[in-house]
Short mmCIF file of C-alpha atoms in Angstrom, two decimals:
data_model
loop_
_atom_site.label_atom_id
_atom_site.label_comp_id
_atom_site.label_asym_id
_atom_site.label_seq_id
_atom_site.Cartn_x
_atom_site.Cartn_y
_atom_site.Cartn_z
CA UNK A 7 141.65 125.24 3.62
CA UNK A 8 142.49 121.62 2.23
CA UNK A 9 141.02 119.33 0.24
CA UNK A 10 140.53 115.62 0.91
CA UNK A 11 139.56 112.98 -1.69
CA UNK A 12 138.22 109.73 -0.19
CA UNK A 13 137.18 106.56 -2.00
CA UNK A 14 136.66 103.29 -1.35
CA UNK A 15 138.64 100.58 -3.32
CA UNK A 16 137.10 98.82 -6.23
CA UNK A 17 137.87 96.51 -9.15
CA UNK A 18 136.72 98.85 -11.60
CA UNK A 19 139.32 101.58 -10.34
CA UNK A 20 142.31 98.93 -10.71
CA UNK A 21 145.94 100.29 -10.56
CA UNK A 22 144.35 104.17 -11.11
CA UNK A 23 142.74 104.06 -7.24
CA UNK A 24 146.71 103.16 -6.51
CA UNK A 25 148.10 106.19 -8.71
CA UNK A 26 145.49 108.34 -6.61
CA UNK A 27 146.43 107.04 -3.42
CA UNK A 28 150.58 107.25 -3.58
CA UNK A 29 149.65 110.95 -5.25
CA UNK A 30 146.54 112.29 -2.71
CA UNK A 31 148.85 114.63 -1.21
CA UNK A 32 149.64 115.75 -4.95
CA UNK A 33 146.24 116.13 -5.83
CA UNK A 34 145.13 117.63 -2.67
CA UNK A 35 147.34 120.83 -3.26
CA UNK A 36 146.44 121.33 -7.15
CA UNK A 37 142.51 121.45 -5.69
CA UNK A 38 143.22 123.39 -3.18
CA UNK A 39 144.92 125.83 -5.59
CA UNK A 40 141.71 125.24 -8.35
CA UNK A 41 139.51 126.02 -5.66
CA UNK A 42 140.98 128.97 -3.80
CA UNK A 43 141.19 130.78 -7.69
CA UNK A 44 137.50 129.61 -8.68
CA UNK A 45 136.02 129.25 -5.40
CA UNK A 46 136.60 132.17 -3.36
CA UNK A 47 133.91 130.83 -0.38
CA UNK A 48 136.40 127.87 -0.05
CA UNK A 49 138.30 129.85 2.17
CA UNK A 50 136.24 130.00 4.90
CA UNK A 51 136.38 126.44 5.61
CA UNK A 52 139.14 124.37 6.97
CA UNK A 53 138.64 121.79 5.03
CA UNK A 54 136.51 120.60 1.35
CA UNK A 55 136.01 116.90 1.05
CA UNK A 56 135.01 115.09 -2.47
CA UNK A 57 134.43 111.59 -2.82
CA UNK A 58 135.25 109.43 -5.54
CA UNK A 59 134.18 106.02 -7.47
CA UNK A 60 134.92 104.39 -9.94
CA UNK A 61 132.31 102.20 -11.74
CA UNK A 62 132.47 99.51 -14.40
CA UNK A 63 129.93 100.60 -17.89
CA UNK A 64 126.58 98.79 -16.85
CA UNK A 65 126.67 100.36 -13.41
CA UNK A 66 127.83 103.77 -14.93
CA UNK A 67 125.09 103.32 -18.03
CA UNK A 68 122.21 102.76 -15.01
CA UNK A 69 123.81 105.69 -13.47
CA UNK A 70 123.84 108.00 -16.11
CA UNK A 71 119.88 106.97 -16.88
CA UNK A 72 119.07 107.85 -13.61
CA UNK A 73 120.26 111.20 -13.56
CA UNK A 74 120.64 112.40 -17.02
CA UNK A 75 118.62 110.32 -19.04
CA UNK A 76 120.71 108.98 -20.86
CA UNK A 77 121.08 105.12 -20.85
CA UNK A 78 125.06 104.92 -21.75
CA UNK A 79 128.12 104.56 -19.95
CA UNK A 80 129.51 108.30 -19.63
CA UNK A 81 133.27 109.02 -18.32
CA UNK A 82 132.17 110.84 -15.01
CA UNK A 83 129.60 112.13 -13.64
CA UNK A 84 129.22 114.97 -10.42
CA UNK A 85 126.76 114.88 -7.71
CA UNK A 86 127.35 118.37 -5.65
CA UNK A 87 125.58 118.88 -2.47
CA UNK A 88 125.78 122.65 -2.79
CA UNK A 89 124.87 123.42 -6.45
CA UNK A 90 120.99 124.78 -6.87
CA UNK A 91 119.57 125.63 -10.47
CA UNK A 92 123.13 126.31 -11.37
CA UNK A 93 123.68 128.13 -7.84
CA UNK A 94 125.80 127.59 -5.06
CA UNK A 95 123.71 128.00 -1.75
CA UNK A 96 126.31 127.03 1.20
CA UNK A 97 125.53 126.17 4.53
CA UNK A 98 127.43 128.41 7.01
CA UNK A 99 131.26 128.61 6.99
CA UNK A 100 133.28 126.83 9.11
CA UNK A 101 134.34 123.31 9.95
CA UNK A 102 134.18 120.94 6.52
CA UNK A 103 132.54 120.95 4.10
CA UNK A 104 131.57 117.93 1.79
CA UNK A 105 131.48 119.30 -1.86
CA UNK A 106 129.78 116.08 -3.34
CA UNK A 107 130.87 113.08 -5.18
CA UNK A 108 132.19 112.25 -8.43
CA UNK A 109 131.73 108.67 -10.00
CA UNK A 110 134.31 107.74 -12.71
CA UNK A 111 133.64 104.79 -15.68
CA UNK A 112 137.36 103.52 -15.92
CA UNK A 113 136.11 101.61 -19.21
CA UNK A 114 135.59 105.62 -20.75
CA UNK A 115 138.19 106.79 -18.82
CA UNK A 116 140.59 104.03 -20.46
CA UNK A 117 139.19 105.02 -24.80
CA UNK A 118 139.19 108.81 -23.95
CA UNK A 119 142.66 108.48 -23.28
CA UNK A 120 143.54 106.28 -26.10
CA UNK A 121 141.15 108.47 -28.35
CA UNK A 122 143.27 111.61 -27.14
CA UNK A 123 146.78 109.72 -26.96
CA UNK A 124 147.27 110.63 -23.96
CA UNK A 125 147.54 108.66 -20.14
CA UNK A 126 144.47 107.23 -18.10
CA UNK A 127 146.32 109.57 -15.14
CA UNK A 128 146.53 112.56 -17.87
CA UNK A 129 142.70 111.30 -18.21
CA UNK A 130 142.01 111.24 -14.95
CA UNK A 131 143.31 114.21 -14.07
CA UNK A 132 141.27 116.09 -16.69
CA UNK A 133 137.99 114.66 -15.24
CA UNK A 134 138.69 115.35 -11.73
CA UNK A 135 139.24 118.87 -12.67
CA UNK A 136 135.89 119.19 -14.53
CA UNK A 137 134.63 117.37 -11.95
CA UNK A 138 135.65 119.57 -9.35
CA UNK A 139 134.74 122.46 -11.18
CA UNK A 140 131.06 121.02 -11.55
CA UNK A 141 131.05 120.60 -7.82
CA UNK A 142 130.36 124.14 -7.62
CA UNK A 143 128.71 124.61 -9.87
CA UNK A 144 130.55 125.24 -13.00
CA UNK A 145 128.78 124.48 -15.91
CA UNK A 146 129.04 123.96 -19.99
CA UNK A 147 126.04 124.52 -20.86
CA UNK A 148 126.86 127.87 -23.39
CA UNK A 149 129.81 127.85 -25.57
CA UNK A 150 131.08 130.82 -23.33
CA UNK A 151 130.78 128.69 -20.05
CA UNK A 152 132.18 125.85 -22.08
CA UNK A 153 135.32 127.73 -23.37
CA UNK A 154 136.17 128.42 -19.61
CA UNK A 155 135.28 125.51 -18.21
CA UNK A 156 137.84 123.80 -20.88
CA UNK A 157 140.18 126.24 -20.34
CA UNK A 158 140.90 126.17 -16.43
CA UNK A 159 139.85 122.48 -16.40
CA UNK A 160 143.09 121.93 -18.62
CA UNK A 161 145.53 124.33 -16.66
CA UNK A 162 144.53 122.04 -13.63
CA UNK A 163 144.96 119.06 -15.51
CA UNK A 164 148.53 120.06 -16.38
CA UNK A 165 149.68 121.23 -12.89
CA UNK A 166 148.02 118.12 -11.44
CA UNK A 167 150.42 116.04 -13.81
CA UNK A 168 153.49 118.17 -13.10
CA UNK A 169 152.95 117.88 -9.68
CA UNK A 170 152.27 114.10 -9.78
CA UNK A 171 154.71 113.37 -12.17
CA UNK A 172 152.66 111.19 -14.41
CA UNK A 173 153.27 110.82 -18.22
CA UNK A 174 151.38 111.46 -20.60
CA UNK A 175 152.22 109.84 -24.14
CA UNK A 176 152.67 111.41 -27.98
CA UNK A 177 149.57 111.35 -29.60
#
């Protein structure tokens, strides 16, 4: 099984849509890896695509209103085509499989990591590991759930940045 990201270029990704494109291959692996531990279904396709975006705040805010309810800019936001009530129901294995899309808010994206002293890669790699995680259907909705969600979403987060060799500054 492998995992392709696809996105289309955009202002609002800027010079992070280039970081994900010279480190795809990269990023590809650590997914694979996230989703072979958390995902065990994975493996009976050849292949899991996600789709990414990146949005500027007023199209994020409108966005997040939409969906959520909530008429603010958020960092990212996940749109699986699997996940039911909190359940994965899967069409039958084989072939690819499209996991969903996740839609970025560089603007968020760029104060989390300043807030955190870290990267807008280290940043980015954080989100598209919750992201991926919400996908299917990971959620942090109880402080349990939460506490695992943080806690695998930041394992993938580092391995993504060892792999990629991005830096991430001294808070």
């Amino acid at each position: 099984m492998k995992v392709s990201l696809a996105w289309e270029k955009s202002e609002a990704g800027g010079l992070l849509e280039e970081w994900l494109a010279s480190h795809q291959g990269d990023l590809s692996c650590v997914l694979e890896e996230l989703y072979r531990e958390n995902f065990p279904e994975s493996s009976g396709w050849d292949e899991l695509e996600i789709s990414l975006q990146f949005l500027d705040e007023e199209a994020m805010a409108a966005l997040n209103g939409q969906y959520r309810g909530e008429n603010r800019p958020t960092d990212v936001l996940s749109f699986p085509l699997w996940e039911n009530d909190g359940h994965l129901e899967l069409p039958p294995a084989g072939g690819v499989l499209p996991l969903g899309d996740l839609v970025f808010c560089r603007p968020v994206l760029d104060a989390n990591a300043a807030a955190a002293g870290t990267s807008v890669q280290s940043e980015l790699a954080l989100l598209l590991a919750h992201g991926a995680l919400h996908l299917i259907a990971w959620d942090h909705d109880t402080e349990e759930r939460r506490a695992a969600m943080w806690a695998v979403q930041e394992r993938y987060r580092q391995r993504i940045l060892e792999r990629a060799g991005a830096c991430v500054k001294e808070g």
